[in-house]
mmCIF file of C-alpha atoms in Angstrom:
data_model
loop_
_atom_site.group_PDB
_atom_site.id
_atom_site.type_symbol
_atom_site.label_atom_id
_atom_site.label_comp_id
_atom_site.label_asym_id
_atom_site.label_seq_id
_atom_site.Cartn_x
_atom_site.Cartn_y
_atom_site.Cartn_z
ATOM 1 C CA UNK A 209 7.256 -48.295 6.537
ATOM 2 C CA UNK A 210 6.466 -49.782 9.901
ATOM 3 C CA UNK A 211 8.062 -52.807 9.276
ATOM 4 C CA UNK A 212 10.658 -50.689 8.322
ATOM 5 C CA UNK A 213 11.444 -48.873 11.327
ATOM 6 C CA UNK A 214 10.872 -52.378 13.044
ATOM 7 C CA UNK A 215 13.904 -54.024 11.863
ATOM 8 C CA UNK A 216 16.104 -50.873 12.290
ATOM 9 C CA UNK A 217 14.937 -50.531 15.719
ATOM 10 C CA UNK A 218 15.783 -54.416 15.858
ATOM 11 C CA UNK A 219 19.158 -53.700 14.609
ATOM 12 C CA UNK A 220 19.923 -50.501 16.430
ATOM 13 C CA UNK A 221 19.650 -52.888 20.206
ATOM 14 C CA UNK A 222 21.376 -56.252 18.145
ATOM 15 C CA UNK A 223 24.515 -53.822 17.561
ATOM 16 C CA UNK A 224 24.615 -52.375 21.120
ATOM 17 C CA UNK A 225 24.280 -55.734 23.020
ATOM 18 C CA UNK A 226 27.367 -56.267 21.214
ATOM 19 C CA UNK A 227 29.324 -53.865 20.974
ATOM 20 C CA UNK A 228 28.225 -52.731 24.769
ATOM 21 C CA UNK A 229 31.519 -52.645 26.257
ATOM 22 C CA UNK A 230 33.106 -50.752 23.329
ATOM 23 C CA UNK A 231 32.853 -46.883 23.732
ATOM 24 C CA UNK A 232 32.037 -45.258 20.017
ATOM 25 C CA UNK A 233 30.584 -41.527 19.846
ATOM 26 C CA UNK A 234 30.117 -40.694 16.077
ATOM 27 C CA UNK A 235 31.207 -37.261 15.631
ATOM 28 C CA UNK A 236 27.985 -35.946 13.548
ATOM 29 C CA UNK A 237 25.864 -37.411 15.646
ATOM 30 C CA UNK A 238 27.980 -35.197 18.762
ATOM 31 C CA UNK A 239 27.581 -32.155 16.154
ATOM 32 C CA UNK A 240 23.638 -32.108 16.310
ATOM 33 C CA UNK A 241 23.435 -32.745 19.387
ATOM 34 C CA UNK A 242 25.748 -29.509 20.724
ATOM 35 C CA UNK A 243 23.512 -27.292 18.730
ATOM 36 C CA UNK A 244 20.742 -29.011 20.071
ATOM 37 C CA UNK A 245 22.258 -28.018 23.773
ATOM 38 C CA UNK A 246 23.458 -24.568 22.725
ATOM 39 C CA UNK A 247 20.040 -23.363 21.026
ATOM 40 C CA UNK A 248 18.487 -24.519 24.525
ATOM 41 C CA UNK A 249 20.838 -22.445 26.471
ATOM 42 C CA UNK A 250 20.968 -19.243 24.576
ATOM 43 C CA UNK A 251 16.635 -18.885 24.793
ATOM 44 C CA UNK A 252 15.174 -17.364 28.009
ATOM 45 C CA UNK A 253 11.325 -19.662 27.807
ATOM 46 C CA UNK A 254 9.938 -22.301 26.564
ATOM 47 C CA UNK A 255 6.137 -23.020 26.104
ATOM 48 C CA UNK A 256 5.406 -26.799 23.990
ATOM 49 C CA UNK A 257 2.983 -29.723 24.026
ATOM 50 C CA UNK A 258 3.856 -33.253 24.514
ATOM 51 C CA UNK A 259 2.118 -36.296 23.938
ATOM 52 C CA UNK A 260 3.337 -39.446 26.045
ATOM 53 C CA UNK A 261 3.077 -42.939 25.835
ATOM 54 C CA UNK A 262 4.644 -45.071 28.689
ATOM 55 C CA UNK A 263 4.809 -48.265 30.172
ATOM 56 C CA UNK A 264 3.643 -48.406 33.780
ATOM 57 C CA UNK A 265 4.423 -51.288 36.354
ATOM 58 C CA UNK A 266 1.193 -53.052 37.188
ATOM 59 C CA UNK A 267 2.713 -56.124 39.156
ATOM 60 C CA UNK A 268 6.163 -57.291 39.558
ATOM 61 C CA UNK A 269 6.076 -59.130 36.215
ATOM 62 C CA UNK A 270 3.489 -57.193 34.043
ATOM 63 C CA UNK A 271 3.891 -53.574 32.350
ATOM 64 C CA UNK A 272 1.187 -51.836 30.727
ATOM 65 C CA UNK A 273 0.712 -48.717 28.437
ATOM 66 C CA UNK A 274 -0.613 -45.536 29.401
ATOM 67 C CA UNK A 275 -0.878 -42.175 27.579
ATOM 68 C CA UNK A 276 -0.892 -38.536 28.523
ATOM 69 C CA UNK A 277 -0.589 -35.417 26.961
ATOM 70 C CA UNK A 278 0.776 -32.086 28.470
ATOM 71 C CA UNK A 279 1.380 -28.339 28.119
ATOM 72 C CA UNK A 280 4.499 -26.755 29.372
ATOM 73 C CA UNK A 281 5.952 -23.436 30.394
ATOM 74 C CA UNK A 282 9.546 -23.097 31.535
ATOM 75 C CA UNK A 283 10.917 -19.308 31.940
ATOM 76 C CA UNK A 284 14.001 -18.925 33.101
ATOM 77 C CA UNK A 285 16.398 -21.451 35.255
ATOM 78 C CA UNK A 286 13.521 -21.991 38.212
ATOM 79 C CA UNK A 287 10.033 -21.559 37.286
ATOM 80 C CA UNK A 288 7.551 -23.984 35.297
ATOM 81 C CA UNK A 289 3.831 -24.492 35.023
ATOM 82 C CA UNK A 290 2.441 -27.634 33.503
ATOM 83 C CA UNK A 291 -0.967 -29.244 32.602
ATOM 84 C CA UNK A 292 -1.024 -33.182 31.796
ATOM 85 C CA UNK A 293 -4.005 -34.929 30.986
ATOM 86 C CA UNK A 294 -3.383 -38.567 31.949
ATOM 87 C CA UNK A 295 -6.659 -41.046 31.671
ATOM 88 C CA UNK A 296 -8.611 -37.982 30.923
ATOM 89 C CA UNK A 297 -8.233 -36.517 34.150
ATOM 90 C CA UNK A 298 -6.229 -33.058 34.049
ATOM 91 C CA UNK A 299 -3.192 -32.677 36.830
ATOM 92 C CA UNK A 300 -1.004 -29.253 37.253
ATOM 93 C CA UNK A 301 2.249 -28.468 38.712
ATOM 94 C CA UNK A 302 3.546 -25.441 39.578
ATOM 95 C CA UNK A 303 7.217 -24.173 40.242
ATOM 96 C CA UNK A 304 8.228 -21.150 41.138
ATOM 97 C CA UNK A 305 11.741 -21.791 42.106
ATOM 98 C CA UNK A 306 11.800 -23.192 45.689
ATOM 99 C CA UNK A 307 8.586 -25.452 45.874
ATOM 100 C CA UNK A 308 6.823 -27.788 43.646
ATOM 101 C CA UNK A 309 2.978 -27.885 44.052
ATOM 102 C CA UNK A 310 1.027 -31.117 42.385
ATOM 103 C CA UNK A 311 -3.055 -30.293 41.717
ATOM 104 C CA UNK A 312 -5.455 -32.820 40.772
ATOM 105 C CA UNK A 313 -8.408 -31.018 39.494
ATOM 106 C CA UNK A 314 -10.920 -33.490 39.711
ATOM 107 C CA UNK A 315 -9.843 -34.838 43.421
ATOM 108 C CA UNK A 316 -9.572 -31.055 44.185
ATOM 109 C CA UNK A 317 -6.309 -32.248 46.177
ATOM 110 C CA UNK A 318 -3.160 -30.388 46.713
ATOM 111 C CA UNK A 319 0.480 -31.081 48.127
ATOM 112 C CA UNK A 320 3.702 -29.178 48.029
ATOM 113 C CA UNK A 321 7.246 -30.044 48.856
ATOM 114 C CA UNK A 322 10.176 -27.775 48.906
ATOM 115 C CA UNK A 323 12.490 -28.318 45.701
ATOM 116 C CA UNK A 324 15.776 -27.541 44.249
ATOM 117 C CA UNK A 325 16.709 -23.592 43.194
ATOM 118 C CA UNK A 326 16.821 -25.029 39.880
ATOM 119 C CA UNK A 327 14.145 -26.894 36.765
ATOM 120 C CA UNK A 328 16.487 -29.139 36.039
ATOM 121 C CA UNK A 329 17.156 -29.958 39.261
ATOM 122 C CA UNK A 330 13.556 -30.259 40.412
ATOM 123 C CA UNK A 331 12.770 -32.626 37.553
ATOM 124 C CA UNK A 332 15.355 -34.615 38.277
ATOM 125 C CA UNK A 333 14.318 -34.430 42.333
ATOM 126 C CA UNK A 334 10.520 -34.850 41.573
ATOM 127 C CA UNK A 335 11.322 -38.561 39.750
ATOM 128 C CA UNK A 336 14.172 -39.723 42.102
ATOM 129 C CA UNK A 337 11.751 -38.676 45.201
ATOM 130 C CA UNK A 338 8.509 -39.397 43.990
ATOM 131 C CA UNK A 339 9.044 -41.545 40.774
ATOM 132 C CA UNK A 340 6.798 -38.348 38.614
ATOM 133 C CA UNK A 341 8.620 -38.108 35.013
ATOM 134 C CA UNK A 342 6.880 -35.060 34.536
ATOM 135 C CA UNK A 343 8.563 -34.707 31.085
ATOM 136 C CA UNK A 344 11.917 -35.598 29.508
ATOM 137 C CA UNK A 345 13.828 -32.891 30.195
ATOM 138 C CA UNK A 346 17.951 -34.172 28.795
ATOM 139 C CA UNK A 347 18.208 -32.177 25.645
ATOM 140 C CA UNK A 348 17.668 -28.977 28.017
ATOM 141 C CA UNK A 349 21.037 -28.829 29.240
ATOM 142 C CA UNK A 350 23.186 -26.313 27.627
ATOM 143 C CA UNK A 351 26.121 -28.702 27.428
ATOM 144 C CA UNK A 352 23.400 -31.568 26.108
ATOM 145 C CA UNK A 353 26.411 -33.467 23.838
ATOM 146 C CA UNK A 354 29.085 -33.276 26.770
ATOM 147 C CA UNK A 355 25.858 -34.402 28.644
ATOM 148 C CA UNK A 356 25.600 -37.387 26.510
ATOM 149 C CA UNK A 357 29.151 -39.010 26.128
ATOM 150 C CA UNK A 358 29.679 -38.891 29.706
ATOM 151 C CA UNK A 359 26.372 -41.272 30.654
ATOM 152 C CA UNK A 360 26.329 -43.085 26.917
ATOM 153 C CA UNK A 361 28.781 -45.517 25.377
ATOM 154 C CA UNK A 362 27.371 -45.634 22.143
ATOM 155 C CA UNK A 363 26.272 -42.479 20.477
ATOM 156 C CA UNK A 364 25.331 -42.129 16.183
ATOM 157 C CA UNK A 365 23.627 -40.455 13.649
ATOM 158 C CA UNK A 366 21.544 -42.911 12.687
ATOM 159 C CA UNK A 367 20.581 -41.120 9.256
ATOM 160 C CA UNK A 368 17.648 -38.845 8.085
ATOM 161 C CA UNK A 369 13.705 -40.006 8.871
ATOM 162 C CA UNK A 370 10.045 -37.514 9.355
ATOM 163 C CA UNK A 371 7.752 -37.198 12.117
ATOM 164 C CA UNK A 372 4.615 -36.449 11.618
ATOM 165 C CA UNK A 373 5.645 -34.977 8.173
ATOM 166 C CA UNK A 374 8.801 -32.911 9.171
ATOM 167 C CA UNK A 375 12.176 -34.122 8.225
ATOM 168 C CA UNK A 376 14.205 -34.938 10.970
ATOM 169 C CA UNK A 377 17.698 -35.613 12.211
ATOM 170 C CA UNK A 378 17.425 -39.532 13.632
ATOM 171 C CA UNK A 379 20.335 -40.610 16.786
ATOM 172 C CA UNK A 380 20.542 -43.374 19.044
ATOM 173 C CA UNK A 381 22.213 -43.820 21.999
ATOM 174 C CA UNK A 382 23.060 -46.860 24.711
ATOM 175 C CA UNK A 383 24.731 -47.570 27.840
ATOM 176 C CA UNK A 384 24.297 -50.913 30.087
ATOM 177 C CA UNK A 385 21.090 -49.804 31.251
ATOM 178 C CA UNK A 386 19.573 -47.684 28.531
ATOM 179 C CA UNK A 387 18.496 -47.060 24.891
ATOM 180 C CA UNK A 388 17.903 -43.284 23.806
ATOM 181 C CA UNK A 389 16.847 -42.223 20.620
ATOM 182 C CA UNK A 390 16.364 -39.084 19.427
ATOM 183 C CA UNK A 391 14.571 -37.283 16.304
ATOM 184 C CA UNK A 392 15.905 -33.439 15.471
ATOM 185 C CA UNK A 393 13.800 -31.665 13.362
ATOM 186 C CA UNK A 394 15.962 -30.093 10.163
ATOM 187 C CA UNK A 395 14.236 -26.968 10.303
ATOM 188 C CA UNK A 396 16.246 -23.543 11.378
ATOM 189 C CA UNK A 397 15.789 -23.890 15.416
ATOM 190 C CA UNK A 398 17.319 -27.597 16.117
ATOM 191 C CA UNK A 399 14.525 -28.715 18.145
ATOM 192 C CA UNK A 400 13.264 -32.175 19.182
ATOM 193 C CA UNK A 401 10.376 -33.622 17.540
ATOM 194 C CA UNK A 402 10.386 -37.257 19.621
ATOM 195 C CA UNK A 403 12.310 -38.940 22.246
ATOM 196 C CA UNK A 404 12.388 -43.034 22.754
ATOM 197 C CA UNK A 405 13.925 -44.194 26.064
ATOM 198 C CA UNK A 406 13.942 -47.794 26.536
ATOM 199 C CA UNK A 407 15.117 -49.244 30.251
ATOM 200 C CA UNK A 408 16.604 -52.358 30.177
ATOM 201 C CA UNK A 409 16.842 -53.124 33.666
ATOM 202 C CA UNK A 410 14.740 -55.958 35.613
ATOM 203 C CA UNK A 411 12.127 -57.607 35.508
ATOM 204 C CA UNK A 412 11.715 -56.760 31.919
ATOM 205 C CA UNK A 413 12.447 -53.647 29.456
ATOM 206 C CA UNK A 414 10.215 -50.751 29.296
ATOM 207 C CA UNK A 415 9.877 -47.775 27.236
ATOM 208 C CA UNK A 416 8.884 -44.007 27.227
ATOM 209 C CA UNK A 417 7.562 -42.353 23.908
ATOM 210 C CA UNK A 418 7.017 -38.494 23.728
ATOM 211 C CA UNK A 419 6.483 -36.352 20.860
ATOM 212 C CA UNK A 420 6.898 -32.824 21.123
ATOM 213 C CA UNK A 421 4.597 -30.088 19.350
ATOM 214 C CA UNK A 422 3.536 -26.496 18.724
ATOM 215 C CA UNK A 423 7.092 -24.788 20.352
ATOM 216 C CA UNK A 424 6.839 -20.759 20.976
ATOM 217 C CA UNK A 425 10.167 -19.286 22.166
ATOM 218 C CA UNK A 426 10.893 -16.548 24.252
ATOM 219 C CA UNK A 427 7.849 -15.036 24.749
ATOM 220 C CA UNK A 428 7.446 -13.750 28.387
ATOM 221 C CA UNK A 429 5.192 -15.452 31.341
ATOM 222 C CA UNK A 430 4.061 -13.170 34.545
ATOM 223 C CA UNK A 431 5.555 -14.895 37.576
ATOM 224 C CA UNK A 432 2.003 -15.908 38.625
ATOM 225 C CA UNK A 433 1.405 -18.668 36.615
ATOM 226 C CA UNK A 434 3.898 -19.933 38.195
ATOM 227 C CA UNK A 435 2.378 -19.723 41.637
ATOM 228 C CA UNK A 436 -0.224 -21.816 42.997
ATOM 229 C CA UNK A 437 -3.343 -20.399 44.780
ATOM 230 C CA UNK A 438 -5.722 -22.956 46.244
ATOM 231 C CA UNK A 439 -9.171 -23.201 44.705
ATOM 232 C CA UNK A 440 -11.829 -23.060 47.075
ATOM 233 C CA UNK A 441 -12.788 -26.349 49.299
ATOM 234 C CA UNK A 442 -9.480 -27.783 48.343
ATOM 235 C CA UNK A 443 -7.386 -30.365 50.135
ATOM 236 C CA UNK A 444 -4.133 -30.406 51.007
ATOM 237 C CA UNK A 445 -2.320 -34.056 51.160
ATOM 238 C CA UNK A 446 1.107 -34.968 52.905
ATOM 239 C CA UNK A 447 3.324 -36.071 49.595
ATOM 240 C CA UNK A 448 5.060 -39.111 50.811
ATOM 241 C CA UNK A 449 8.527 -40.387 48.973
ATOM 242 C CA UNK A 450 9.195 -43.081 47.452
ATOM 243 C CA UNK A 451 11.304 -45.804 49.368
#
């Protein structure tokens, strides 16, 4: 099975690097994907688990793996609450529509910046400002397939495959810079099950792995979880951006 997947996944970036400057968008793969986008923007929350594996620049030349897993709450178009574990140390965020708070529980540090009116948005802000990929947030958009053929060249369905045991939907997707891959589960709600992005920029390609888990839908969140009260004798830290 593994080797399997290896020489597909072999095959998959063999037929991109050439057919890269080629446009082709398979229609069933465009199919899934819209209902993907449309069952996103018809719910009101979102509360799932995630389990990450990414690689990390450690020098200039030299990537290496780290893992993380989180719990997420999104209600609404502007407020979130997260918990990732990363290296066994637990880290929250909080959103609440206008800032973005970062906690480290075991540094008992703080820091806030002011953030977009929207999650999307303040995803999106939070890695272009401070290089956090606090969780891979594409298939959100409502209009996920327009979403796609406008930043991907090469879009298919790449057939049927199971993760973790549930049948799933399997797509890749490329563009100069980028691999995508995406498993929908079969089930009822067209949900994602696991994500693969592979960068292919310089100095050398690098990948992020998340698996999604335990989905509830629609259930309703008081606003304060999404507010962030400082426990007592913690810090607050200036958050510097990136250059």
């Amino acid at each position: 099975m593994k080797k399997a997947l290896f020489f597909t996944l072999i095959a998959f970036c063999c037929f991109f690097r050439t057919q890269a400057q080629e446009v082709f968008h398979d229609s069933t793969a465009l199919l899934i994907l819209d209902k993907v986008g449309a069952y996103f923007g018809e719910v009101n929350s979102l509360k799932f688990n995630t389990k990450t594996s990414q690689d990390v620049g450690f020098r200039d030349d030299f990537f290496i793996k780290e893992f993380r897993s989180g719990e997420f709450i999104i209600q609404g178009p502007n407020q979130l609450s997260a918990k990732v574990i990363a290296q066994g140390k637990p880290q929250y965020y909080f959103y609440n529509g206008s800032q973005i708070v970062y906690y480290s529980l075991e540094d008992k540090i703080f820091v806030a910046s002011e953030a977009p009116d929207n999650t999307l948005d303040m995803l999106e802000s939070l890695y272009t400002d401070f290089g956090i990929q606090l969780v891979a947030a594409d298939f959100l958009y409502p209009d996920f397939a327009f979403h796609m053929t406008e930043t991907m060249d090469y879009i298919e369905y790449l057939g049927e495959a199971e993760v973790h045991g549930q049948k799933c939907f399997h797509i890749g997707a490329a563009n100069a810079e980028m691999t995508f891959q995406i498993w929908v589960s079969q089930d009822l709600e067209a949900r994602p099950a696991k994500i693969v992005v592979t960068y292919l920029g310089e100095p050398y390609a690098h990948q992020v792995e998340v698996t999604f888990e335990n989905w509830e839908i629609n259930e309703t969140y008081p606003d304060s979880i999404f507010e962030f009260l400082p426990p007592p004798n913690s810090k607050q830290i200036t958050w510097t951006k990136k250059d």
